[in-house]
Amino acid sequence: MMTFPLMAEKECLGVVMALNKIGAEHFTPEDEALFHKYMNFAQVITLQHYTAYMWNVESRRSQVLLWSASKVFEELTDIERQFHKALYTVRTYLQCERYSVGLLDMTKEKEFYDEWPVKLGDVEPYKGPKTPDGREINFYKIIDYLLEGKEEIKVIPGPPADHWALASGLPTYVAENGFICNMMNVAADDYFTFQKEAVDETGFVIKNVLSLPIVNKKEEIVGIATFFNRKDGKPFDEHDEQITEALTQFLGWSVLNCDTYDKLNRMEWRKDIAQEMLMYQTRCTTDELQSILNTKEKFDADPEDCDQKEMYKLLRANIPVADNVNGENLYLFSFSDFPVTEFDLIKAGIRMFFELGVVEKFKVPAETLTRWMYTVRKGYRAITYHNWRHGFNVGHTMFCLLQTGKLRKYYTDLDAFAMVAAAFCHDIDHRGTNNLYQTKSASPLARLHGSSIMERHHLEYSKTLMGEESLNIFCNLQKRQFENVQHLFDVCIIATDLALYFKKRTMFQNIVNATEPMTDEKEATAFVSNNPIRKEIVMAMMMTGCDLSAITKPWEVQSKVALMVAAEFWEQGDLERSVLDQQPIPMMDRNCAEQLPKMQCGFIDFVCSFVYKEFSRFHKEIQPMFDGLNNNRAHWNELAEVYNAKMKAIEDEKKKLEEEEAKKAGGGGEGGKSKTCTIC
Amino acid sequence: MMTFPLMAEKECLGVVMALNKIGAEHFTPEDEALFHKYMNFAQVITLQHYTAYMWNVESRRSQVLLWSASKVFEELTDIERQFHKALYTVRTYLQCERYSVGLLDMTKEKEFYDEWPVKLGDVEPYKGPKTPDGREINFYKIIDYLLEGKEEIKVIPGPPADHWALASGLPTYVAENGFICNMMNVAADDYFTFQKEAVDETGFVIKNVLSLPIVNKKEEIVGIATFFNRKDGKPFDEHDEQITEALTQFLGWSVLNCDTYDKLNRMEWRKDIAQEMLMYQTRCTTDELQSILNTKEKFDADPEDCDQKEMYKLLRANIPVADNVNGENLYLFSFSDFPVTEFDLIKAGIRMFFELGVVEKFKVPAETLTRWMYTVRKGYRAITYHNWRHGFNVGHTMFCLLQTGKLRKYYTDLDAFAMVAAAFCHDIDHRGTNNLYQTKSASPLARLHGSSIMERHHLEYSKTLMGEESLNIFCNLQKRQFENVQHLFDVCIIATDLALYFKKRTMFQNIVNATEPMTDEKEATAFVSNNPIRKEIVMAMMMTGCDLSAITKPWEVQSKVALMVAAEFWEQGDLERSVLDQQPIPMMDRNCAEQLPKMQCGFIDFVCSFVYKEFSRFHKEIQPMFDGLNNNRAHWNELAEVYNAKMKAIEDEKKKLEEEEAKKAGGGGEGGKSKTCTIC
């Protein structure tokens, strides 16, 4: 016998044997040399064959991975669909006659009431096979790919235990142990009994089987993939195992996507549930609606059943007249909300839309307008400054700028409608803390919105209200008009972020400068109203003018409001100290309360003054606001000087005491420092 | 010259040439034959070499894919981290000296206010390179992997345009066109000027470069991967391109995971925002708290600053006495809520916890108890039947079963506390429609909860309230006690799903049967109280007894309540018709209103009767409920008989008319059918 190993690197691929030399007792050394020479060549050919096969294996493996990946990342979906898409797309690379995937029930815990009969001993506890992580093994679905003959895919939901794909017990065994099982000769196997005859009407007979668990990243077996009958009739080899293992491993890992899909859906449903509940709790109720629009009392009917014209009449009759809301005139910049109740402010808000003439023009149903205004009011929280009164005041100043300030000429009726509505909403659901606090406390609002955090929230909430049919005051607009209103809300509400104020200052000033020398009013009007960007810039600056308008109010109003603003700042300062463990800036530090007048002067000089000065230059009708501002500036300055004088007196007193101290210490030497050492 | 092509299948790998035969003019046919023989062998060796190389390429490709996949599916994370993890893990398979990934800004649209200066013409519009989908090309981060010498990873956020990795313009070119660029000889390239000298302090010099776009499934270029200097000094070939293309393709697709991560986070923040707003809107306000616990009036202080003992006194003084709530006795099963206002029911609810003796025992702060009870009340919607009055009644009946029905002996004080609290919460935020309606209308609640849909919602909401510090009546319990309370809430609230009622019937009956023959009360008590499962079963059946207790109330109460239940059913029926376009079942069909007495009898016989009969057998003190039930059964039956008689009369009348008709038609033939044809 002569033998020769056929090697691939260190692996032996086979052995060639020459047996029983013909015509002699044994092989000669010459035979050996010749054999060796031939075998060297055989070795090269074998190696080539082997390498080519391995190239094919690796190439199929990378194709299987690439194609599965292409499907797995196509969309987020559930495990069934994802497995199906991936398994179907790789079918040509698997080179077997049939394969199936069995999906396992992932339920770990039972409902407490289903455990009762077991715990009471009335029912036997489960004793069947379990996965390594303790689940009862239950295949809830089989997807079966038949590639022999014409391609066919069968989906078997809730397969019976005696289904041919399960009956042998192999998938259950794999699910129980997590092993890869390669059954080279099914007929000869005595551990598992596979069906010997054709398994179904296609006549398919099982010859050899390769079964693998699909394991997710949490090490849980989520399913079993089973491959039947290699195409060339041979049993599956270790390279087939490599390819299918890469596939099942990839599929197992990719379950992360399905879990995420599920998580995302659940999160969305929870969000929807919370939003619906929120809307139920904040929407103006029937009783609240009737408290303003008392249709039941008047017509003994629900608002939906009443005539709109009659309703407008009723509504107008129920709301205060324009120039007298508890003695305050809605058309004056100096209007004060203090004498008016929060409830009456809702009515005054409604009144302004009638004054603008937009209710009838845009067919706003009276009950929708009332409900919306009431709901906006309820959207404001009971906080120190940024409450409904502030929301109302900003809406009111917008009304005054348009009507009394004559800025309306640049805008359409729909613009004016949207601007006043946006102004009412501009701080809805404010929590009494600013954007920086949201960022520092990493609130969900800050995580959601990258910039203009609170403003984006006020905007989103305003739009949510618009999205509710029963609250949508813009319900009778055309689509294009409605989109325009949405954009105006964006511009108006985002504009109230003071951080953006400095970006628009110069642009606004340029507009004022450009119109100032124009003698023809028409020309000046057209300069703004014909240019959508200039319209937006003026609008944005109007919002700032409204938001800061408390600073222009009569001193008795301003002095009260300034204290409320300060009090809210101080509350934030307290939170910064207690929650964030940080020292607040002086403006928010209640220990710096005495510096308020000085800070007010600074705020007027560096922020507010520009706004009202430029607006007064733009439209002389707005001069009262600038006058109010200057009057308040004088008051604050006076208080600041009182404080300064007090500080100076204290400082002088201190200096005097120090000097006396120095004198006492015996004058002179080292700048009057005492050389005596005192023990504290 | 003799030549020979070296072929791999149809591809020519190279050509061997033998030039200028030595000592002769040209090659002879013998030379040719010999050359051919040798070349056949050379062909085999070349092929082997080529195949081995390709095996290596494919094997590196599948490794690159597997390793990237293993990282990509490890966790959901952002694009930077995901790319980094994947790129780092495949480094050995890439066989180059250095590689980097540049991440592109994905922003498509600018803020409207940033567009103003451009639209006004003050600022030049962007004219630089853009991606195929129209984004300005801006690399916001470079991650740089240096594998030469000691491994090093550099992260360059906001890299300057003249950073060596960008300066050549190649990444921008790739981002602009989406091409794969293989620069075989960097020094010779005149389109891109790569840095000729060392790029950094490591002394690394660029020799050849392979750059590929990373494209997501939406066909957007999200980044650029660039590979420098193949390890063996040769330029990158098409096989390197294959490997890196597989990698970048995979990375690009995997961006789905990062996008999902982002989406999931945003969804969670939105959910958190909505839930916080909801809690703000539904939590008992300071004013509401004071309306019951008027500490301000009494002590001129906030509840937090008052002594708890004084507070308990104050609270007891403010709530109705036990046996007289507007003339109704809290200890009687026949208690009716009708004479009591909804506000006073809140007080009565609080009262019962004092009566149970759990307030002081479990140190429930008076203000927390008040706030919680008030908030539970606000959690019920203003619907026809499943409103706060129903919630209160169920809590009240639980109280009566424990106290008057003497079932308390099986339970601890904490059990009793939790059971009454859970009973109050059991239908919170009910919307007047049942589980089937949720499923049919595919409401978010039905999507979230697979079974016991509404009950799981009531439970979740109850637990949300418990999760709020200011509302948590169980705040002074130990962790284990608190977990026990949570479990009791699960049992009690889920038990109100009538679909589960039939599961527990027999188990409950077995307990009653077992205790009935016991003469020793202690033994009977121990039989239940020593077995946690029996305790739960009795508890669950108590909840059913509470939920259905309206059927046991005095007839004047029951007759009113039954109409409210029916009215809510009819409203659901209306919705089924209008929203789902389905015909409601008779119980929910207002056209079947006359059948109400008959249906009530059926409901009593098939559902309710068992509950109260068994409870009366269990504890004779509960007999009044069964008596009440039987009394109502008699009333409903009487009404049903009136209806039946009326129906019979109509039927008789009809029959009579038909008979007369038949007679008139001239009797006989074809069962009295008229043969005359009438035109309608």
PDB file of N, CA, C and O in Angstrom, chain B residues 509-558:
ATOM      1  N   GLN B 509     -67.217  29.417  44.038  1.00  0.00           N
ATOM      2  CA  GLN B 509     -68.243  28.511  44.578  1.00  0.00           C
ATOM      3  C   GLN B 509     -67.602  27.403  45.417  1.00  0.00           C
ATOM      4  O   GLN B 509     -68.115  27.044  46.473  1.00  0.00           O
ATOM      5  N   ASN B 510     -66.447  26.891  44.955  1.00  0.00           N
ATOM      6  CA  ASN B 510     -65.748  25.857  45.711  1.00  0.00           C
ATOM      7  C   ASN B 510     -65.365  26.342  47.102  1.00  0.00           C
ATOM      8  O   ASN B 510     -65.427  25.586  48.076  1.00  0.00           O
ATOM      9  N   ILE B 511     -64.963  27.616  47.175  1.00  0.00           N
ATOM     10  CA  ILE B 511     -64.586  28.173  48.487  1.00  0.00           C
ATOM     11  C   ILE B 511     -65.817  28.247  49.387  1.00  0.00           C
ATOM     12  O   ILE B 511     -65.781  27.849  50.552  1.00  0.00           O
ATOM     13  N   VAL B 512     -66.937  28.735  48.825  1.00  0.00           N
ATOM     14  CA  VAL B 512     -68.175  28.831  49.610  1.00  0.00           C
ATOM     15  C   VAL B 512     -68.613  27.438  50.057  1.00  0.00           C
ATOM     16  O   VAL B 512     -68.952  27.227  51.240  1.00  0.00           O
ATOM     17  N   ASN B 513     -68.571  26.497  49.127  1.00  0.00           N
ATOM     18  CA  ASN B 513     -68.946  25.119  49.467  1.00  0.00           C
ATOM     19  C   ASN B 513     -68.084  24.551  50.588  1.00  0.00           C
ATOM     20  O   ASN B 513     -68.587  23.871  51.484  1.00  0.00           O
ATOM     21  N   ALA B 514     -66.786  24.851  50.513  1.00  0.00           N
ATOM     22  CA  ALA B 514     -65.857  24.287  51.495  1.00  0.00           C
ATOM     23  C   ALA B 514     -66.087  24.861  52.881  1.00  0.00           C
ATOM     24  O   ALA B 514     -65.979  24.158  53.888  1.00  0.00           O
ATOM     25  N   THR B 515     -66.397  26.167  52.945  1.00  0.00           N
ATOM     26  CA  THR B 515     -66.541  26.795  54.267  1.00  0.00           C
ATOM     27  C   THR B 515     -67.916  26.552  54.873  1.00  0.00           C
ATOM     28  O   THR B 515     -68.063  26.583  56.095  1.00  0.00           O
ATOM     29  N   GLU B 516     -68.918  26.295  54.046  1.00  0.00           N
ATOM     30  CA  GLU B 516     -70.304  26.171  54.524  1.00  0.00           C
ATOM     31  C   GLU B 516     -70.460  25.144  55.655  1.00  0.00           C
ATOM     32  O   GLU B 516     -71.050  25.456  56.690  1.00  0.00           O
ATOM     33  N   PRO B 517     -69.912  23.927  55.488  1.00  0.00           N
ATOM     34  CA  PRO B 517     -70.102  22.940  56.561  1.00  0.00           C
ATOM     35  C   PRO B 517     -69.242  23.175  57.787  1.00  0.00           C
ATOM     36  O   PRO B 517     -69.439  22.511  58.809  1.00  0.00           O
ATOM     37  N   MET B 518     -68.278  24.115  57.717  1.00  0.00           N
ATOM     38  CA  MET B 518     -67.393  24.328  58.871  1.00  0.00           C
ATOM     39  C   MET B 518     -68.174  25.000  59.988  1.00  0.00           C
ATOM     40  O   MET B 518     -68.744  26.065  59.807  1.00  0.00           O
ATOM     41  N   THR B 519     -68.160  24.362  61.154  1.00  0.00           N
ATOM     42  CA  THR B 519     -68.911  24.933  62.274  1.00  0.00           C
ATOM     43  C   THR B 519     -68.043  25.897  63.053  1.00  0.00           C
ATOM     44  O   THR B 519     -68.540  26.834  63.671  1.00  0.00           O
ATOM     45  N   ASP B 520     -66.729  25.660  63.007  1.00  0.00           N
ATOM     46  CA  ASP B 520     -65.805  26.534  63.723  1.00  0.00           C
ATOM     47  C   ASP B 520     -65.496  27.750  62.856  1.00  0.00           C
ATOM     48  O   ASP B 520     -64.916  27.637  61.784  1.00  0.00           O
ATOM     49  N   GLU B 521     -65.909  28.925  63.347  1.00  0.00           N
ATOM     50  CA  GLU B 521     -65.701  30.127  62.527  1.00  0.00           C
ATOM     51  C   GLU B 521     -64.232  30.383  62.272  1.00  0.00           C
ATOM     52  O   GLU B 521     -63.843  30.827  61.206  1.00  0.00           O
ATOM     53  N   LYS B 522     -63.414  30.093  63.285  1.00  0.00           N
ATOM     54  CA  LYS B 522     -61.970  30.304  63.147  1.00  0.00           C
ATOM     55  C   LYS B 522     -61.426  29.492  61.983  1.00  0.00           C
ATOM     56  O   LYS B 522     -60.609  29.963  61.196  1.00  0.00           O
ATOM     57  N   GLU B 523     -61.895  28.240  61.907  1.00  0.00           N
ATOM     58  CA  GLU B 523     -61.431  27.357  60.847  1.00  0.00           C
ATOM     59  C   GLU B 523     -61.818  27.941  59.478  1.00  0.00           C
ATOM     60  O   GLU B 523     -60.994  28.007  58.567  1.00  0.00           O
ATOM     61  N   ALA B 524     -63.058  28.369  59.400  1.00  0.00           N
ATOM     62  CA  ALA B 524     -63.552  28.933  58.139  1.00  0.00           C
ATOM     63  C   ALA B 524     -62.759  30.177  57.767  1.00  0.00           C
ATOM     64  O   ALA B 524     -62.393  30.379  56.604  1.00  0.00           O
ATOM     65  N   THR B 525     -62.507  31.027  58.746  1.00  0.00           N
ATOM     66  CA  THR B 525     -61.740  32.246  58.474  1.00  0.00           C
ATOM     67  C   THR B 525     -60.346  31.886  57.983  1.00  0.00           C
ATOM     68  O   THR B 525     -59.864  32.427  56.980  1.00  0.00           O
ATOM     69  N   ALA B 526     -59.692  30.963  58.689  1.00  0.00           N
ATOM     70  CA  ALA B 526     -58.327  30.576  58.338  1.00  0.00           C
ATOM     71  C   ALA B 526     -58.269  29.977  56.934  1.00  0.00           C
ATOM     72  O   ALA B 526     -57.302  30.189  56.198  1.00  0.00           O
ATOM     73  N   PHE B 527     -59.345  29.254  56.562  1.00  0.00           N
ATOM     74  CA  PHE B 527     -59.383  28.598  55.249  1.00  0.00           C
ATOM     75  C   PHE B 527     -59.159  29.610  54.121  1.00  0.00           C
ATOM     76  O   PHE B 527     -58.498  29.332  53.126  1.00  0.00           O
ATOM     77  N   VAL B 528     -59.690  30.786  54.316  1.00  0.00           N
ATOM     78  CA  VAL B 528     -59.507  31.824  53.298  1.00  0.00           C
ATOM     79  C   VAL B 528     -58.281  32.682  53.610  1.00  0.00           C
ATOM     80  O   VAL B 528     -57.377  32.844  52.781  1.00  0.00           O
ATOM     81  N   SER B 529     -58.222  33.174  54.858  1.00  0.00           N
ATOM     82  CA  SER B 529     -57.208  34.199  55.129  1.00  0.00           C
ATOM     83  C   SER B 529     -55.788  33.638  55.120  1.00  0.00           C
ATOM     84  O   SER B 529     -54.842  34.395  54.910  1.00  0.00           O
ATOM     85  N   ASN B 530     -55.631  32.342  55.303  1.00  0.00           N
ATOM     86  CA  ASN B 530     -54.281  31.775  55.263  1.00  0.00           C
ATOM     87  C   ASN B 530     -53.833  31.366  53.864  1.00  0.00           C
ATOM     88  O   ASN B 530     -52.729  30.897  53.684  1.00  0.00           O
ATOM     89  N   ASN B 531     -54.734  31.505  52.906  1.00  0.00           N
ATOM     90  CA  ASN B 531     -54.380  31.113  51.549  1.00  0.00           C
ATOM     91  C   ASN B 531     -54.470  32.326  50.613  1.00  0.00           C
ATOM     92  O   ASN B 531     -55.567  32.806  50.309  1.00  0.00           O
ATOM     93  N   PRO B 532     -53.331  32.810  50.166  1.00  0.00           N
ATOM     94  CA  PRO B 532     -53.341  34.044  49.357  1.00  0.00           C
ATOM     95  C   PRO B 532     -54.184  33.929  48.079  1.00  0.00           C
ATOM     96  O   PRO B 532     -54.766  34.930  47.636  1.00  0.00           O
ATOM     97  N   ILE B 533     -54.250  32.727  47.495  1.00  0.00           N
ATOM     98  CA  ILE B 533     -55.016  32.569  46.254  1.00  0.00           C
ATOM     99  C   ILE B 533     -56.513  32.689  46.549  1.00  0.00           C
ATOM    100  O   ILE B 533     -57.247  33.394  45.848  1.00  0.00           O
ATOM    101  N   ARG B 534     -56.978  32.009  47.630  1.00  0.00           N
ATOM    102  CA  ARG B 534     -58.409  32.101  47.974  1.00  0.00           C
ATOM    103  C   ARG B 534     -58.774  33.539  48.314  1.00  0.00           C
ATOM    104  O   ARG B 534     -59.848  34.030  47.950  1.00  0.00           O
ATOM    105  N   LYS B 535     -57.857  34.227  49.007  1.00  0.00           N
ATOM    106  CA  LYS B 535     -58.105  35.646  49.324  1.00  0.00           C
ATOM    107  C   LYS B 535     -58.319  36.448  48.033  1.00  0.00           C
ATOM    108  O   LYS B 535     -59.229  37.265  47.947  1.00  0.00           O
ATOM    109  N   GLU B 536     -57.468  36.162  47.051  1.00  0.00           N
ATOM    110  CA  GLU B 536     -57.573  36.895  45.777  1.00  0.00           C
ATOM    111  C   GLU B 536     -58.871  36.573  45.045  1.00  0.00           C
ATOM    112  O   GLU B 536     -59.499  37.456  44.451  1.00  0.00           O
ATOM    113  N   ILE B 537     -59.272  35.302  45.094  1.00  0.00           N
ATOM    114  CA  ILE B 537     -60.494  34.909  44.379  1.00  0.00           C
ATOM    115  C   ILE B 537     -61.716  35.582  45.011  1.00  0.00           C
ATOM    116  O   ILE B 537     -62.571  36.139  44.311  1.00  0.00           O
ATOM    117  N   VAL B 538     -61.779  35.549  46.342  1.00  0.00           N
ATOM    118  CA  VAL B 538     -62.899  36.213  47.025  1.00  0.00           C
ATOM    119  C   VAL B 538     -62.876  37.715  46.713  1.00  0.00           C
ATOM    120  O   VAL B 538     -63.908  38.316  46.405  1.00  0.00           O
ATOM    121  N   MET B 539     -61.673  38.286  46.754  1.00  0.00           N
ATOM    122  CA  MET B 539     -61.499  39.718  46.456  1.00  0.00           C
ATOM    123  C   MET B 539     -62.007  40.055  45.051  1.00  0.00           C
ATOM    124  O   MET B 539     -62.741  41.028  44.853  1.00  0.00           O
ATOM    125  N   ALA B 540     -61.611  39.219  44.088  1.00  0.00           N
ATOM    126  CA  ALA B 540     -62.014  39.451  42.697  1.00  0.00           C
ATOM    127  C   ALA B 540     -63.534  39.370  42.581  1.00  0.00           C
ATOM    128  O   ALA B 540     -64.163  40.188  41.897  1.00  0.00           O
ATOM    129  N   MET B 541     -64.144  38.394  43.294  1.00  0.00           N
ATOM    130  CA  MET B 541     -65.602  38.261  43.224  1.00  0.00           C
ATOM    131  C   MET B 541     -66.279  39.420  43.957  1.00  0.00           C
ATOM    132  O   MET B 541     -67.360  39.868  43.550  1.00  0.00           O
ATOM    133  N   MET B 542     -65.635  39.932  44.995  1.00  0.00           N
ATOM    134  CA  MET B 542     -66.178  41.117  45.675  1.00  0.00           C
ATOM    135  C   MET B 542     -66.239  42.289  44.700  1.00  0.00           C
ATOM    136  O   MET B 542     -67.217  43.050  44.687  1.00  0.00           O
ATOM    137  N   MET B 543     -65.192  42.446  43.900  1.00  0.00           N
ATOM    138  CA  MET B 543     -65.183  43.537  42.921  1.00  0.00           C
ATOM    139  C   MET B 543     -66.366  43.402  41.960  1.00  0.00           C
ATOM    140  O   MET B 543     -67.028  44.400  41.639  1.00  0.00           O
ATOM    141  N   THR B 544     -66.639  42.171  41.507  1.00  0.00           N
ATOM    142  CA  THR B 544     -67.793  41.968  40.630  1.00  0.00           C
ATOM    143  C   THR B 544     -69.070  42.341  41.379  1.00  0.00           C
ATOM    144  O   THR B 544     -69.949  43.014  40.839  1.00  0.00           O
ATOM    145  N   GLY B 545     -69.143  41.896  42.628  1.00  0.00           N
ATOM    146  CA  GLY B 545     -70.303  42.216  43.458  1.00  0.00           C
ATOM    147  C   GLY B 545     -70.500  43.724  43.600  1.00  0.00           C
ATOM    148  O   GLY B 545     -71.632  44.217  43.617  1.00  0.00           O
ATOM    149  N   CYS B 546     -69.408  44.456  43.701  1.00  0.00           N
ATOM    150  CA  CYS B 546     -69.488  45.916  43.816  1.00  0.00           C
ATOM    151  C   CYS B 546     -69.917  46.541  42.491  1.00  0.00           C
ATOM    152  O   CYS B 546     -70.773  47.429  42.450  1.00  0.00           O
ATOM    153  N   ASP B 547     -69.279  46.059  41.424  1.00  0.00           N
ATOM    154  CA  ASP B 547     -69.491  46.660  40.106  1.00  0.00           C
ATOM    155  C   ASP B 547     -70.947  46.517  39.664  1.00  0.00           C
ATOM    156  O   ASP B 547     -71.500  47.393  38.997  1.00  0.00           O
ATOM    157  N   LEU B 548     -71.573  45.384  40.054  1.00  0.00           N
ATOM    158  CA  LEU B 548     -72.950  45.118  39.645  1.00  0.00           C
ATOM    159  C   LEU B 548     -73.954  45.530  40.706  1.00  0.00           C
ATOM    160  O   LEU B 548     -75.153  45.278  40.557  1.00  0.00           O
ATOM    161  N   SER B 549     -73.488  46.155  41.810  1.00  0.00           N
ATOM    162  CA  SER B 549     -74.351  46.308  42.981  1.00  0.00           C
ATOM    163  C   SER B 549     -75.595  47.150  42.732  1.00  0.00           C
ATOM    164  O   SER B 549     -76.564  47.055  43.491  1.00  0.00           O
ATOM    165  N   ALA B 550     -75.613  47.957  41.668  1.00  0.00           N
ATOM    166  CA  ALA B 550     -76.811  48.755  41.395  1.00  0.00           C
ATOM    167  C   ALA B 550     -78.051  47.861  41.280  1.00  0.00           C
ATOM    168  O   ALA B 550     -79.159  48.267  41.631  1.00  0.00           O
ATOM    169  N   ILE B 551     -77.821  46.629  40.837  1.00  0.00           N
ATOM    170  CA  ILE B 551     -78.928  45.691  40.615  1.00  0.00           C
ATOM    171  C   ILE B 551     -79.549  45.225  41.943  1.00  0.00           C
ATOM    172  O   ILE B 551     -80.638  44.647  41.965  1.00  0.00           O
ATOM    173  N   THR B 552     -78.867  45.500  43.076  1.00  0.00           N
ATOM    174  CA  THR B 552     -79.367  45.064  44.393  1.00  0.00           C
ATOM    175  C   THR B 552     -79.988  46.216  45.167  1.00  0.00           C
ATOM    176  O   THR B 552     -80.472  46.034  46.277  1.00  0.00           O
ATOM    177  N   LYS B 553     -79.958  47.421  44.586  1.00  0.00           N
ATOM    178  CA  LYS B 553     -80.422  48.617  45.303  1.00  0.00           C
ATOM    179  C   LYS B 553     -81.957  48.659  45.343  1.00  0.00           C
ATOM    180  O   LYS B 553     -82.618  47.980  44.542  1.00  0.00           O
ATOM    181  N   PRO B 554     -82.516  49.469  46.229  1.00  0.00           N
ATOM    182  CA  PRO B 554     -83.972  49.618  46.257  1.00  0.00           C
ATOM    183  C   PRO B 554     -84.508  49.927  44.852  1.00  0.00           C
ATOM    184  O   PRO B 554     -83.820  50.595  44.076  1.00  0.00           O
ATOM    185  N   TRP B 555     -85.694  49.460  44.544  1.00  0.00           N
ATOM    186  CA  TRP B 555     -86.256  49.555  43.185  1.00  0.00           C
ATOM    187  C   TRP B 555     -86.222  50.967  42.629  1.00  0.00           C
ATOM    188  O   TRP B 555     -85.876  51.180  41.469  1.00  0.00           O
ATOM    189  N   GLU B 556     -86.516  51.969  43.474  1.00  0.00           N
ATOM    190  CA  GLU B 556     -86.543  53.333  42.940  1.00  0.00           C
ATOM    191  C   GLU B 556     -85.152  53.785  42.490  1.00  0.00           C
ATOM    192  O   GLU B 556     -85.017  54.608  41.582  1.00  0.00           O
ATOM    193  N   VAL B 557     -84.110  53.211  43.117  1.00  0.00           N
ATOM    194  CA  VAL B 557     -82.752  53.510  42.672  1.00  0.00           C
ATOM    195  C   VAL B 557     -82.431  52.681  41.431  1.00  0.00           C
ATOM    196  O   VAL B 557     -82.016  53.186  40.386  1.00  0.00           O
ATOM    197  N   GLN B 558     -82.621  51.360  41.541  1.00  0.00           N
ATOM    198  CA  GLN B 558     -82.305  50.443  40.446  1.00  0.00           C
ATOM    199  C   GLN B 558     -82.995  50.839  39.155  1.00  0.00           C
ATOM    200  O   GLN B 558     -82.385  50.837  38.085  1.00  0.00           O
TER     201      GLN B 558
END
